[in-house]
PDB file of C-alpha atoms in Angstrom:
ATOM      1  CA  MET A   1       0.000   0.000   0.000  1.00 78.00           C
ATOM      2  CA  LYS A   2       1.119   3.547  -0.611  1.00 85.00           C
ATOM      3  CA  ASN A   3       2.496   5.120   2.564  1.00 89.00           C
ATOM      4  CA  ASP A   4       4.745   7.746   4.116  1.00 92.00           C
ATOM      5  CA  PHE A   5       6.423   5.449   6.665  1.00 95.00           C
ATOM      6  CA  GLN A   6       9.689   6.393   8.363  1.00 96.00           C
ATOM      7  CA  PRO A   7      11.383   4.121  10.946  1.00 97.00           C
ATOM      8  CA  ILE A   8      11.354   6.766  13.683  1.00 97.00           C
ATOM      9  CA  VAL A   9       9.548   6.162  17.003  1.00 98.00           C
ATOM     10  CA  GLY A  10       6.622   8.567  17.204  1.00 98.00           C
ATOM     11  CA  HIS A  11       6.385   9.134  13.440  1.00 98.00           C
ATOM     12  CA  ARG A  12       2.752   9.228  12.269  1.00 97.00           C
ATOM     13  CA  PHE A  13       2.036   7.848   8.816  1.00 96.00           C
ATOM     14  CA  ASN A  14      -0.771   6.445   6.690  1.00 93.00           C
ATOM     15  CA  PHE A  15      -1.250   3.395   4.536  1.00 89.00           C
ATOM     16  CA  ARG A  16      -3.483   4.165   1.538  1.00 89.00           C
ATOM     17  CA  ALA A  17      -5.347   1.666  -0.600  1.00 85.00           C
ATOM     18  CA  GLU A  18      -8.370   1.605  -2.869  1.00 87.00           C
ATOM     19  CA  PRO A  19     -11.488   2.500  -0.815  1.00 85.00           C
ATOM     20  CA  MET A  20     -14.125  -0.209  -0.455  1.00 77.00           C
ATOM     21  CA  ALA A  21     -17.413  -0.766   1.353  1.00 74.00           C
ATOM     22  CA  ASN A  22     -17.123   0.325   5.014  1.00 69.00           C
ATOM     23  CA  TRP A  23     -13.521   1.517   4.598  1.00 74.00           C
ATOM     24  CA  ASN A  24     -12.178   4.760   3.157  1.00 82.00           C
ATOM     25  CA  GLY A  25      -8.887   3.096   2.157  1.00 82.00           C
ATOM     26  CA  VAL A  26      -6.768   4.949   4.756  1.00 87.00           C
ATOM     27  CA  THR A  27      -5.140   3.422   7.828  1.00 89.00           C
ATOM     28  CA  ASP A  28      -3.633   5.815  10.379  1.00 92.00           C
ATOM     29  CA  CYS A  29      -0.453   4.542  12.021  1.00 95.00           C
ATOM     30  CA  LYS A  30       2.200   5.603  14.515  1.00 97.00           C
ATOM     31  CA  VAL A  31       5.622   3.986  14.940  1.00 98.00           C
ATOM     32  CA  LEU A  32       5.860   2.534  18.462  1.00 98.00           C
ATOM     33  CA  VAL A  33       9.099   0.498  18.458  1.00 98.00           C
ATOM     34  CA  VAL A  34      12.148   0.394  16.185  1.00 98.00           C
ATOM     35  CA  GLU A  35      14.868  -2.115  17.026  1.00 98.00           C
ATOM     36  CA  PRO A  36      16.980  -2.353  13.836  1.00 96.00           C
ATOM     37  CA  HIS A  37      17.253  -5.887  12.437  1.00 95.00           C
ATOM     38  CA  GLU A  38      15.037  -7.202  15.299  1.00 97.00           C
ATOM     39  CA  ARG A  39      11.598  -5.615  15.739  1.00 98.00           C
ATOM     40  CA  LEU A  40       9.254  -2.981  14.319  1.00 98.00           C
ATOM     41  CA  SER A  41       5.899  -2.148  15.883  1.00 98.00           C
ATOM     42  CA  TYR A  42       3.257   0.405  14.892  1.00 97.00           C
ATOM     43  CA  SER A  43      -0.355   1.211  15.661  1.00 96.00           C
ATOM     44  CA  TRP A  44      -2.916   0.368  12.956  1.00 92.00           C
ATOM     45  CA  ASN A  45      -6.089   2.405  13.292  1.00 89.00           C
ATOM     46  CA  ALA A  46      -9.218   3.065  11.282  1.00 78.00           C
ATOM     47  CA  SER A  47      -9.364   6.488   9.650  1.00 73.00           C
ATOM     48  CA  GLY A  48     -12.098   8.918   8.673  1.00 66.00           C
ATOM     49  CA  GLU A  49     -15.704   8.302   9.706  1.00 62.00           C
ATOM     50  CA  GLU A  50     -14.817   4.758  10.813  1.00 59.00           C
ATOM     51  CA  ALA A  51     -12.265   5.996  13.369  1.00 59.00           C
ATOM     52  CA  ALA A  52     -14.571   6.659  16.342  1.00 64.00           C
ATOM     53  CA  ASN A  53     -15.581   3.022  16.821  1.00 71.00           C
ATOM     54  CA  GLY A  54     -13.206   1.482  14.309  1.00 76.00           C
ATOM     55  CA  LEU A  55     -10.261  -0.806  14.422  1.00 82.00           C
ATOM     56  CA  LYS A  56      -7.422   0.064  16.811  1.00 89.00           C
ATOM     57  CA  THR A  57      -4.675  -2.561  16.780  1.00 93.00           C
ATOM     58  CA  VAL A  58      -0.895  -2.933  16.874  1.00 97.00           C
ATOM     59  CA  VAL A  59       1.210  -4.597  14.175  1.00 96.00           C
ATOM     60  CA  THR A  60       4.570  -6.045  15.201  1.00 98.00           C
ATOM     61  CA  TRP A  61       7.224  -7.494  12.898  1.00 97.00           C
ATOM     62  CA  THR A  62       9.942  -9.586  14.566  1.00 97.00           C
ATOM     63  CA  LEU A  63      13.072 -10.925  12.847  1.00 96.00           C
ATOM     64  CA  THR A  64      14.830 -13.959  14.348  1.00 96.00           C
ATOM     65  CA  PRO A  65      18.063 -15.290  12.832  1.00 95.00           C
ATOM     66  CA  VAL A  66      17.891 -19.020  12.065  1.00 95.00           C
ATOM     67  CA  LYS A  67      20.270 -21.356  10.313  1.00 95.00           C
ATOM     68  CA  GLY A  68      20.242 -20.411   6.645  1.00 88.00           C
ATOM     69  CA  GLY A  69      18.186 -17.242   6.977  1.00 89.00           C
ATOM     70  CA  VAL A  70      15.759 -15.212   9.049  1.00 91.00           C
ATOM     71  CA  LEU A  71      12.367 -16.093  10.504  1.00 92.00           C
ATOM     72  CA  VAL A  72       9.897 -13.246   9.929  1.00 92.00           C
ATOM     73  CA  ARG A  73       6.927 -13.065  12.317  1.00 94.00           C
ATOM     74  CA  MET A  74       4.049 -10.640  11.876  1.00 93.00           C
ATOM     75  CA  GLU A  75       1.434 -10.216  14.590  1.00 95.00           C
ATOM     76  CA  GLN A  76      -1.580  -7.890  14.614  1.00 94.00           C
ATOM     77  CA  SER A  77      -3.003  -7.699  18.128  1.00 94.00           C
ATOM     78  CA  GLY A  78      -5.824  -5.881  19.875  1.00 93.00           C
ATOM     79  CA  PHE A  79      -8.898  -7.111  17.999  1.00 91.00           C
ATOM     80  CA  ARG A  80     -12.076  -6.782  20.083  1.00 90.00           C
ATOM     81  CA  PRO A  81     -15.082  -9.130  19.776  1.00 91.00           C
ATOM     82  CA  GLU A  82     -16.919  -6.459  17.781  1.00 86.00           C
ATOM     83  CA  ASP A  83     -14.007  -6.339  15.310  1.00 84.00           C
ATOM     84  CA  GLU A  84     -14.815  -9.717  13.722  1.00 85.00           C
ATOM     85  CA  ALA A  85     -15.356  -8.204  10.256  1.00 81.00           C
ATOM     86  CA  PHE A  86     -12.071  -6.288  10.540  1.00 80.00           C
ATOM     87  CA  TYR A  87     -10.332  -9.468  11.712  1.00 86.00           C
ATOM     88  CA  GLN A  88     -11.617 -11.428   8.719  1.00 85.00           C
ATOM     89  CA  GLY A  89     -10.544  -8.655   6.337  1.00 81.00           C
ATOM     90  CA  ALA A  90      -7.101  -8.411   7.941  1.00 83.00           C
ATOM     91  CA  SER A  91      -6.650 -12.186   7.793  1.00 84.00           C
ATOM     92  CA  TYR A  92      -7.361 -12.159   4.067  1.00 81.00           C
ATOM     93  CA  GLY A  93      -5.177  -9.117   3.413  1.00 81.00           C
ATOM     94  CA  TRP A  94      -2.192 -10.325   5.432  1.00 83.00           C
ATOM     95  CA  GLN A  95      -2.253 -13.750   3.734  1.00 83.00           C
ATOM     96  CA  ARG A  96      -2.005 -12.036   0.361  1.00 83.00           C
ATOM     97  CA  PHE A  97       0.695  -9.621   1.560  1.00 80.00           C
ATOM     98  CA  VAL A  98       2.836 -12.262   3.266  1.00 81.00           C
ATOM     99  CA  GLY A  99       2.450 -14.561   0.250  1.00 81.00           C
ATOM    100  CA  GLY A 100       3.808 -11.759  -1.931  1.00 82.00           C
ATOM    101  CA  LEU A 101       6.643 -11.158   0.525  1.00 81.00           C
ATOM    102  CA  GLU A 102       7.553 -14.853   0.395  1.00 78.00           C
ATOM    103  CA  ARG A 103       7.652 -14.765  -3.429  1.00 81.00           C
ATOM    104  CA  VAL A 104       9.939 -11.694  -3.400  1.00 81.00           C
ATOM    105  CA  ALA A 105      12.252 -13.211  -0.777  1.00 78.00           C
ATOM    106  CA  ALA A 106      12.502 -16.489  -2.718  1.00 78.00           C
ATOM    107  CA  ARG A 107      13.734 -14.800  -5.915  1.00 75.00           C
ATOM    108  CA  PRO A 108      17.332 -15.551  -6.780  1.00 73.00           C
ATOM    109  CA  ASP A 109      19.611 -12.501  -6.812  1.00 64.00           C
TER     110      ASP A 109
END
């Protein structure tokens, strides 16, 4: 997604995608943790009219060295029971994103 991310704790940025039903296509974020080569964490919040009662979660990427490479873990936490639709959408979106990331990482140099 288009964004204005910078790896600086406190930096506010947005992810922007094509709007769809019940989502304006903008996700408001704030960098919470930057540990180079180890961990990145940022808030992931609904934007626009959806923001008042919308999704408010945290995304954390963790890198762990393993023999022959690096294990990449992505976790999105903070879903409430009333966020089931958001959870389902995120599950679908992250599967597509991580699948794309795996294809890029598997390319020979």
